[in-house]
PDB file of C-alpha atoms in Angstrom:
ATOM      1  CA  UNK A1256     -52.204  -3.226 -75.305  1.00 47.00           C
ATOM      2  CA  UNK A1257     -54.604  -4.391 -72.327  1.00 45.00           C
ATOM      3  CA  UNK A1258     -54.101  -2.309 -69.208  1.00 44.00           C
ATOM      4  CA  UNK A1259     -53.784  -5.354 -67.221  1.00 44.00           C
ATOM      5  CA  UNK A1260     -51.126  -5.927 -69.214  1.00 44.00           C
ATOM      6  CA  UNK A1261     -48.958  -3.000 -69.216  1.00 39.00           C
ATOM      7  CA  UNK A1262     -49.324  -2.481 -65.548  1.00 43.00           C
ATOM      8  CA  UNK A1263     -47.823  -5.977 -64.978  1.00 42.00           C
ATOM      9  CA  UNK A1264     -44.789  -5.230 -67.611  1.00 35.00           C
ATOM     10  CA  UNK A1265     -43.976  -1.389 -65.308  1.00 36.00           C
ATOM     11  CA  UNK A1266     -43.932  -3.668 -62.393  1.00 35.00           C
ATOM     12  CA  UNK A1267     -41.732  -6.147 -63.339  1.00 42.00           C
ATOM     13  CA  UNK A1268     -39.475  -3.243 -64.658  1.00 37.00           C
ATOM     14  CA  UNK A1269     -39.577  -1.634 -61.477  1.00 40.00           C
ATOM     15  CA  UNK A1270     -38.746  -4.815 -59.278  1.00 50.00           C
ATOM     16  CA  UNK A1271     -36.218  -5.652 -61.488  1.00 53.00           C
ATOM     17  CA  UNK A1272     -34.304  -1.948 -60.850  1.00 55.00           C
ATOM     18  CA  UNK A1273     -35.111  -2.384 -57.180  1.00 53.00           C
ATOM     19  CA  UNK A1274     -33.440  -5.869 -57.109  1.00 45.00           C
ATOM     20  CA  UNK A1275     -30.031  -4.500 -59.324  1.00 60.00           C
ATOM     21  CA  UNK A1276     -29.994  -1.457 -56.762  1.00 58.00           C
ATOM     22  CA  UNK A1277     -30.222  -4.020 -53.668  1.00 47.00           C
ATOM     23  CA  UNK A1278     -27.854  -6.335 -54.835  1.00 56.00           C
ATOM     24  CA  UNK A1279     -25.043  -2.972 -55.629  1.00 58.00           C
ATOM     25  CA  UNK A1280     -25.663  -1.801 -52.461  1.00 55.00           C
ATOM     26  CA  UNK A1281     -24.886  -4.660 -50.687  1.00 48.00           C
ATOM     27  CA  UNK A1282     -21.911  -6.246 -52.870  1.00 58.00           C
ATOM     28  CA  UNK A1283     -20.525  -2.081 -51.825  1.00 50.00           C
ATOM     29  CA  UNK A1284     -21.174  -2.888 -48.021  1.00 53.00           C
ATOM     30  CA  UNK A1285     -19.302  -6.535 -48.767  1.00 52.00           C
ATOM     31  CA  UNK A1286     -16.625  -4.760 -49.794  1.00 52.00           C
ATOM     32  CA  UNK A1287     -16.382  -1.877 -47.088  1.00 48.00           C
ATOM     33  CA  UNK A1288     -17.134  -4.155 -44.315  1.00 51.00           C
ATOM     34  CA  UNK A1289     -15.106  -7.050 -45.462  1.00 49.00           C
ATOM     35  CA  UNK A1290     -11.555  -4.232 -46.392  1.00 58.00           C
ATOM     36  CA  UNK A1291      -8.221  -6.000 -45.612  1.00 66.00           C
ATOM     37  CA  UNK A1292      -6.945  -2.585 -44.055  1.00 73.00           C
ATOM     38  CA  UNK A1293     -10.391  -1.986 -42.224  1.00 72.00           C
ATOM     39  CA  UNK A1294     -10.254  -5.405 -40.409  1.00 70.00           C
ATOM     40  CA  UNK A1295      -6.373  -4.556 -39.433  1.00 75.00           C
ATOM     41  CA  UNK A1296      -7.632  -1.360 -37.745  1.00 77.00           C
ATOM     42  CA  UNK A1297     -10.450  -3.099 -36.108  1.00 80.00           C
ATOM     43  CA  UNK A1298      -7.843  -6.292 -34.717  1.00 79.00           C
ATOM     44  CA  UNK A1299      -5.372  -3.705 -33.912  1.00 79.00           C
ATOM     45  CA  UNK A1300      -8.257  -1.959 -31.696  1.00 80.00           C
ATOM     46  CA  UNK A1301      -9.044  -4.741 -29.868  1.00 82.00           C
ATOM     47  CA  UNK A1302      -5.651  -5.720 -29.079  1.00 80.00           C
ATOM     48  CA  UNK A1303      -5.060  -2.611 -27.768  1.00 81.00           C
ATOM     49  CA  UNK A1304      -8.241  -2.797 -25.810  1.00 84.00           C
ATOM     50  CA  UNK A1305      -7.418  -5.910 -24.333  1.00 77.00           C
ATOM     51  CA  UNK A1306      -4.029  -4.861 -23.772  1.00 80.00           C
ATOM     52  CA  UNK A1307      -5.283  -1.477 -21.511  1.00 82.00           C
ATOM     53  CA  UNK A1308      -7.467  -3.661 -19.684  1.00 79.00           C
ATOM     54  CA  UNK A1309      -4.606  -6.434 -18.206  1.00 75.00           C
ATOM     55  CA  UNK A1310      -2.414  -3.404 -17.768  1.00 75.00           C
ATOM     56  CA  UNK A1311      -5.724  -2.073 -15.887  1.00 70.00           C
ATOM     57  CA  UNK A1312      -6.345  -4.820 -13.431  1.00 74.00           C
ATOM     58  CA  UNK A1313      -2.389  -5.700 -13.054  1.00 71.00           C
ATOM     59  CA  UNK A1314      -1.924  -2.270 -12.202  1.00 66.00           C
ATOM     60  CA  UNK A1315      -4.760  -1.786  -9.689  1.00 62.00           C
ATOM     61  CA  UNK A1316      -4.395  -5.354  -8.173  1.00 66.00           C
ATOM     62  CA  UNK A1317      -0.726  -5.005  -7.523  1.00 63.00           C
ATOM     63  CA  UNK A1318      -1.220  -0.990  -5.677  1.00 63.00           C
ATOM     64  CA  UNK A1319      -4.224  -2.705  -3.374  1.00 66.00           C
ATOM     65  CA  UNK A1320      -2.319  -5.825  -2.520  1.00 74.00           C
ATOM     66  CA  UNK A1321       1.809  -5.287  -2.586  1.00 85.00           C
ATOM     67  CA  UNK A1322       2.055  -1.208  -2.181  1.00 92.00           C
ATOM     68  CA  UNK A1323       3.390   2.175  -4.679  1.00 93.00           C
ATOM     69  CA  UNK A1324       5.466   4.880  -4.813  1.00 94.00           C
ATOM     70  CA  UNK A1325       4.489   8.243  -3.048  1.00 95.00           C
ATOM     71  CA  UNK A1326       5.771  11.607  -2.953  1.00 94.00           C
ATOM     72  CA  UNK A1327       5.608  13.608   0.370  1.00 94.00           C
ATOM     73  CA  UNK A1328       4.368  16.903   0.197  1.00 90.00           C
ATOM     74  CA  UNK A1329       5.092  19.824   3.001  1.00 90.00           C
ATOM     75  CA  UNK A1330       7.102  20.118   6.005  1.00 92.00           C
ATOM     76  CA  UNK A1331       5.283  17.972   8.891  1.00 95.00           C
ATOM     77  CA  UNK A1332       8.050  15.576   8.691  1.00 96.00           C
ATOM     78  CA  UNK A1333      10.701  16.999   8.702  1.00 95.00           C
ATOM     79  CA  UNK A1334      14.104  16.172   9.534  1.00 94.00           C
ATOM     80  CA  UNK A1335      12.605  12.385   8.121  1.00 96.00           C
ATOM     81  CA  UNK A1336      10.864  13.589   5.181  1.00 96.00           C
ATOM     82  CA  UNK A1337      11.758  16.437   2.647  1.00 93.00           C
ATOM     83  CA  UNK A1338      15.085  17.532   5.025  1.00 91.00           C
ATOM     84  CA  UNK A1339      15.668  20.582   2.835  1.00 83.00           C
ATOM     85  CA  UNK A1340      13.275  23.067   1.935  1.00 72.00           C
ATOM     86  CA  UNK A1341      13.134  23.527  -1.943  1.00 66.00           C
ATOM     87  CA  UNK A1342      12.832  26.744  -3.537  1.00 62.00           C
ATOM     88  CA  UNK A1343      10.936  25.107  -6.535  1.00 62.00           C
ATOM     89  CA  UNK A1344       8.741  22.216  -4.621  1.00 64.00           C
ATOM     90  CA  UNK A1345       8.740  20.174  -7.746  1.00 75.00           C
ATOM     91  CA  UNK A1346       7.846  16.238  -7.936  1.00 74.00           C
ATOM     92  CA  UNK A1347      11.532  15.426  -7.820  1.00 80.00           C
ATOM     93  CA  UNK A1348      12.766  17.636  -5.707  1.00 84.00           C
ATOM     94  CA  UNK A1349      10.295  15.928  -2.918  1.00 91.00           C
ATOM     95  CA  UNK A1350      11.037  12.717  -1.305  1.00 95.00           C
ATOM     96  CA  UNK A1351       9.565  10.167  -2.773  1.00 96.00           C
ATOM     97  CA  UNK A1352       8.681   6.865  -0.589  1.00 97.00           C
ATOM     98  CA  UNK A1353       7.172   3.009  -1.315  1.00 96.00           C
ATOM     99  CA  UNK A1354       3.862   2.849   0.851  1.00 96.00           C
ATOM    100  CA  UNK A1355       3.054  -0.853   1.581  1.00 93.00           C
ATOM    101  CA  UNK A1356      -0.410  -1.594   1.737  1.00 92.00           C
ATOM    102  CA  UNK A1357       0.371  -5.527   2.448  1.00 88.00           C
ATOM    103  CA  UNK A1358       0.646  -4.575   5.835  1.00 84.00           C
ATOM    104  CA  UNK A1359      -2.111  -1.884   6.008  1.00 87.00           C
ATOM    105  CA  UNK A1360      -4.453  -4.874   4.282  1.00 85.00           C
ATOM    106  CA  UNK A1361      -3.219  -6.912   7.592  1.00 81.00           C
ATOM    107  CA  UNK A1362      -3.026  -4.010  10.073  1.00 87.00           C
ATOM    108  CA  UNK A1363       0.216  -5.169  10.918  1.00 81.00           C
ATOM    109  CA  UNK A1364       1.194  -1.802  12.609  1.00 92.00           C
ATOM    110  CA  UNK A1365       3.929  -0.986  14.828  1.00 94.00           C
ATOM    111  CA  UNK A1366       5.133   1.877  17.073  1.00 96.00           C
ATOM    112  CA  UNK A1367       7.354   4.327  15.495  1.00 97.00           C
ATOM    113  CA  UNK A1368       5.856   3.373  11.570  1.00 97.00           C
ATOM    114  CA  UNK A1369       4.880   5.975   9.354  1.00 98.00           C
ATOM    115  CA  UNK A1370       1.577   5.158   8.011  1.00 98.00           C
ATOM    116  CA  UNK A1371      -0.355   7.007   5.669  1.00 97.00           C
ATOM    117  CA  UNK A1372      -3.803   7.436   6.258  1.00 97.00           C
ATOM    118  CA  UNK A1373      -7.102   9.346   4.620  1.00 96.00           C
ATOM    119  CA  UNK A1374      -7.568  12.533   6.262  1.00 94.00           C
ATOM    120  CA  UNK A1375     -10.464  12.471   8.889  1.00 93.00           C
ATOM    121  CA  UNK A1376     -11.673  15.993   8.120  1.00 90.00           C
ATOM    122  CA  UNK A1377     -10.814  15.165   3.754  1.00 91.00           C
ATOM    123  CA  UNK A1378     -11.387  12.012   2.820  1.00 88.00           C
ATOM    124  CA  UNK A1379     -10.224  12.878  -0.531  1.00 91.00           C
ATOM    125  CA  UNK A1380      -6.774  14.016   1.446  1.00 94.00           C
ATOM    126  CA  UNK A1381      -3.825  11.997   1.828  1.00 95.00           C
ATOM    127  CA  UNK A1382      -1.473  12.355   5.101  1.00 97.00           C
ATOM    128  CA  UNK A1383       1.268  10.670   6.354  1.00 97.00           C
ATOM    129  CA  UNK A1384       2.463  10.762   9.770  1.00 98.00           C
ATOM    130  CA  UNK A1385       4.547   8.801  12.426  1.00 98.00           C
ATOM    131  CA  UNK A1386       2.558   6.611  14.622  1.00 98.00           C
ATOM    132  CA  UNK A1387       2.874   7.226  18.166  1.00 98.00           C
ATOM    133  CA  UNK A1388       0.432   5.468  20.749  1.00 97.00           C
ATOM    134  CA  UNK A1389      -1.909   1.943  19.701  1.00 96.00           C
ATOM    135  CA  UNK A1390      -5.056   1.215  20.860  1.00 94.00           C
ATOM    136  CA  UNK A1391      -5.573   0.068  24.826  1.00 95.00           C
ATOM    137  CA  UNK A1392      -2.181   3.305  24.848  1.00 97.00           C
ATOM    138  CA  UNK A1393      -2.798   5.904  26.739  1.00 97.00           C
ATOM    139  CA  UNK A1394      -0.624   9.215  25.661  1.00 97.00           C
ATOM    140  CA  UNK A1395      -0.042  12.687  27.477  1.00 96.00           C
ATOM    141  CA  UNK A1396      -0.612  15.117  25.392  1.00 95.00           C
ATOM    142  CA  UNK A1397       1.669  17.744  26.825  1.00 92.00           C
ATOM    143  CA  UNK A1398      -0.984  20.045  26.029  1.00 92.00           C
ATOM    144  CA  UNK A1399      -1.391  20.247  22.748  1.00 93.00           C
ATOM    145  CA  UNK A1400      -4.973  18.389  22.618  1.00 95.00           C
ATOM    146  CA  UNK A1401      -8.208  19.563  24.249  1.00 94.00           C
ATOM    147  CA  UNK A1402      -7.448  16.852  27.268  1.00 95.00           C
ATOM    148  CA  UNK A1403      -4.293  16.147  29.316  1.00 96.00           C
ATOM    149  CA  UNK A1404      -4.121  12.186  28.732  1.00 97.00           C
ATOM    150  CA  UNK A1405      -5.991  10.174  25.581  1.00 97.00           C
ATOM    151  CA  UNK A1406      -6.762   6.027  26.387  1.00 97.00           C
ATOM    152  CA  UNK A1407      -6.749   5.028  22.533  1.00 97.00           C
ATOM    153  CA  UNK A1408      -9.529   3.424  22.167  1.00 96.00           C
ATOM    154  CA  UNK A1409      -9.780  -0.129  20.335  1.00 94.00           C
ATOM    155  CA  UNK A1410      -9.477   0.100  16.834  1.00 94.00           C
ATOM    156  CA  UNK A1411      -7.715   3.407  16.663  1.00 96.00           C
ATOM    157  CA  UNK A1412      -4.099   4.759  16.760  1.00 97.00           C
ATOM    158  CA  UNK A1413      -2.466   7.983  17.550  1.00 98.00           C
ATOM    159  CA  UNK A1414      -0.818   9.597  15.091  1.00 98.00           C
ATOM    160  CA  UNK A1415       1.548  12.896  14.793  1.00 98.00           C
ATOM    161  CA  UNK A1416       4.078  14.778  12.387  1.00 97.00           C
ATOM    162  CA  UNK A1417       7.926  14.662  13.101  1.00 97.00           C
ATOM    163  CA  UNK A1418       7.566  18.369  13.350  1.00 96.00           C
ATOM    164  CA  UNK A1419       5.535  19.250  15.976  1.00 93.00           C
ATOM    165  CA  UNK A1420       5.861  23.146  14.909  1.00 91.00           C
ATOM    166  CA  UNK A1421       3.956  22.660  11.563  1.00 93.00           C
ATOM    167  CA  UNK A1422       1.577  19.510  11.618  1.00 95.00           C
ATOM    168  CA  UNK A1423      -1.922  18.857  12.090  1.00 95.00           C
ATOM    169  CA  UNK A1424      -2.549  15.676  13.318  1.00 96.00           C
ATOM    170  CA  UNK A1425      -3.930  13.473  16.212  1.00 97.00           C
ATOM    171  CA  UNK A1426      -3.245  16.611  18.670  1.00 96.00           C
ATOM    172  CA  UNK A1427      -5.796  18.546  16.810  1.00 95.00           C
ATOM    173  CA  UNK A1428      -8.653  15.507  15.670  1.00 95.00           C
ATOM    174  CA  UNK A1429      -7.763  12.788  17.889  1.00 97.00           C
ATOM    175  CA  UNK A1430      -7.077   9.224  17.695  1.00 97.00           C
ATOM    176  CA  UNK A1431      -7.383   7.854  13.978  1.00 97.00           C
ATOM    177  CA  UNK A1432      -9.447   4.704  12.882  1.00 96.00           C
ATOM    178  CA  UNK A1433      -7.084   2.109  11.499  1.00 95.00           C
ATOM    179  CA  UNK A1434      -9.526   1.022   8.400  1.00 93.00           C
ATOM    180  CA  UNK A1435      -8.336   5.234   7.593  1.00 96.00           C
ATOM    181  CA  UNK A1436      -4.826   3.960   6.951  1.00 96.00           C
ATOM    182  CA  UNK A1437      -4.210   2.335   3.675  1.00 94.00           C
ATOM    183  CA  UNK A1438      -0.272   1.784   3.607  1.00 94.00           C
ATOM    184  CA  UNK A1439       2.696   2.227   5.515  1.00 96.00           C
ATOM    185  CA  UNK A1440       6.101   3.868   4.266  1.00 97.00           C
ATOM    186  CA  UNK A1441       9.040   1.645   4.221  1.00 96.00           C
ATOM    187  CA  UNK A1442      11.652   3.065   2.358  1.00 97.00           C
ATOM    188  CA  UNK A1443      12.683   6.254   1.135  1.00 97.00           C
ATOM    189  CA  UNK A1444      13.340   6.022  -2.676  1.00 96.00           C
ATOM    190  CA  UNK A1445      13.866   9.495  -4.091  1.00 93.00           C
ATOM    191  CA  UNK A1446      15.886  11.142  -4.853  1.00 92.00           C
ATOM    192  CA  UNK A1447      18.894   8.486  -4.687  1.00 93.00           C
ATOM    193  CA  UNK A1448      20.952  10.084  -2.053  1.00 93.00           C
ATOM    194  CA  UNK A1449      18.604   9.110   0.488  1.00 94.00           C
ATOM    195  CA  UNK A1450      17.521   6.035  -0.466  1.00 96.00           C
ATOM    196  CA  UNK A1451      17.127   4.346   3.092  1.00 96.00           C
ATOM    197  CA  UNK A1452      14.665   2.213   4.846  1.00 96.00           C
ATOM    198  CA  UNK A1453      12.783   3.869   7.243  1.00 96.00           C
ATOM    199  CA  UNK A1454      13.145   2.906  11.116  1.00 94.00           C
ATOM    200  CA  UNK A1455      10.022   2.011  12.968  1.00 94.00           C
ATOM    201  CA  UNK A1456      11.050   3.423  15.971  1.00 95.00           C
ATOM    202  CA  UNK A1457       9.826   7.076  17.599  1.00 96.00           C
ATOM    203  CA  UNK A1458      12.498   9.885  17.558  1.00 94.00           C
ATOM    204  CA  UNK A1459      13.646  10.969  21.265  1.00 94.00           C
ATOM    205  CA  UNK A1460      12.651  14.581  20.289  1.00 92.00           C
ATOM    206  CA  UNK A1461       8.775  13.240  19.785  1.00 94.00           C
ATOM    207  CA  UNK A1462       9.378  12.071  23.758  1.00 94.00           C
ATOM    208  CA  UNK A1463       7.987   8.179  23.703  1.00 94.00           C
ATOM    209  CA  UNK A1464       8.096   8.118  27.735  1.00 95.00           C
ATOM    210  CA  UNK A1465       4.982  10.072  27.300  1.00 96.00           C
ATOM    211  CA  UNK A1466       3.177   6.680  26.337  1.00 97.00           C
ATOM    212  CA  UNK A1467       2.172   4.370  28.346  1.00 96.00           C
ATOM    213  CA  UNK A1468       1.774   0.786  26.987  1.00 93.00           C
ATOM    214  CA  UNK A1469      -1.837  -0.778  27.632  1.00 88.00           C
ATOM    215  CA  UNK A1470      -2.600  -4.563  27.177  1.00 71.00           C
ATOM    216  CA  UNK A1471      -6.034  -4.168  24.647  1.00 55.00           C
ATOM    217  CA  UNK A1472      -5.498  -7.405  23.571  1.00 52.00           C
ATOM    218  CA  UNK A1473      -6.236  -9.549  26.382  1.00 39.00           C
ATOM    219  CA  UNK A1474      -8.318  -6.223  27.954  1.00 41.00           C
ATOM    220  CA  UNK A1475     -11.166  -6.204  25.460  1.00 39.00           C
ATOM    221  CA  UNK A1476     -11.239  -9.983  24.594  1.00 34.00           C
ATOM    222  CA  UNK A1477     -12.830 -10.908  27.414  1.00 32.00           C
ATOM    223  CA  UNK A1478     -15.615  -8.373  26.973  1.00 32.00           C
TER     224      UNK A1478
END
C-alpha cells in the first residue's frame, strides 16, 4: 500500500472518532442542560430572586418614606419609655414604638415630640429623646451645660431625656442638627398594655418656662 495512501485512510479514521466523540459529548450536555427537573430548579431560583428583590425595595421604600417599629433601650426616658425596670432587658420586655419618618422627611417637628436622631458623637448610634427648644429658642440650661442660656441656632433643635438623672443629651453636646433626626415616635406599641399615642407636649417636671420662644422664621429670612 502507498504511504500516501495509508496516511490518508489513519486520518479519516481518526476524524471520524473525533466527530462520534463530539457529537456524544454534546447530545450528554443537551440532555443535562435541557433536564425537566434542572430547568424547575433554575425557574424556581429566579422566582425566588425576583421575589427577595420586591420584598427588598417594598421593604426599604416603605421604612424611608411612611416610618417602623423601634424598641427603646435604657432608662433616659423614663416614666414615658420602659416605666419598669426589667430584670431580663429582653426585646419584649422593652417598649416598643412606631418612628415616623414622613414627618422627619418634612421636618415637621414640634415642641414636646420625641424624635429619634443619629448620635452626634456615634453616628452608627441611635437615640431618642424629647425635644425641648427649636431653632431662633433660646433655653436656660439650669446648669447642666457649659453656658447658662443656648440661642438654638437655625437648623438645629434642643433635645433631652425624660430623666434628667440618667441621659446624655443636648446638656452635654449641644443643640442637634435636624438632617441628624430621621423619625419621630408616635405611638407606643409594645407590649399591649401601653399601647398609647404619645403626647407632643413637654412634661412640667422637664420645666418648659425655661424656654423662651424666638421668631427664626421671619428673623433669618430677611438675612
Amino acid at each position: 500500500m502507498d504511504r500516501n495512501n495509508f496516511r490518508t485512510i489513519v486520518l479519516e479514521l481518526l476524524d471520524s472518532r473525533t466527530v462520534t466523540s463530539l457529537r456524544k459529548q454534546f447530545r450528554l450536555s443537551e440532555q443535562i442542560s435541557f433536564h425537566p427537573r434542572l430547568g424547575k430548579v433554575i425557574r424556581f431560583g429566579c422566582q425566588v430572586c425576583k421575589l427577595v428583590l420586591l420584598g427588598y425595595c417594598v421593604g426599604n421604600t416603605t421604612i424611608n418614606l411612611v416610618g417602623y417599629p423601634a424598641s427603646v433601650n435604657g432608662k433616659s426616658m423614663q416614666p414615658t419609655l420602659n416605666p419598669v425596670p426589667s430584670q431580663s432587658p429582653g426585646w419584649l420586655d422593652m417598649d416598643w414604638v412606631w418612628v415616623s419618618c414622613w414627618r422627619a422627611r418634612r421636618y415637621n417637628f414640634v415642641r414636646g415630640d420625641l424624635v429619634v436622631y443619629n448620635s452626634p458623637k456615634d453616628p452608627y448610634e441611635y437615640l431618642i429623646k424629647r425635644l425641648i427648644a427649636a431653632e431662633g429658642d433660646t433655653i436656660k440650661t439650669g446648669g447642666r451645660y457649659s453656658q447658662p442660656a443656648v440661642r438654638i441656632p437655625q437648623g438645629h433643635i434642643w433635645v433631652e431625656g425624660d430623666n434628667w438623672n440618667n441621659s446624655v443629651d443636648s446638656n452635654k453636646y449641644g443643640p442637634v442638627p435636624k438632617g441628624l433626626v430621621s423619625g419621630v415616635a408616635t405611638h407606643i406599641i409594645w407590649p399591649p398594655s401601653r399601647m398609647q399615642m404619645l403626647v407632643s407636649t413637654v412634661p412640667a417636671r422637664l420645666q418648659p418656662h425655661r424656654v423662651t420662644r424666638g421668631e427664626v422664621g421671619t428673623e433669618w429670612s430677611n438675612r
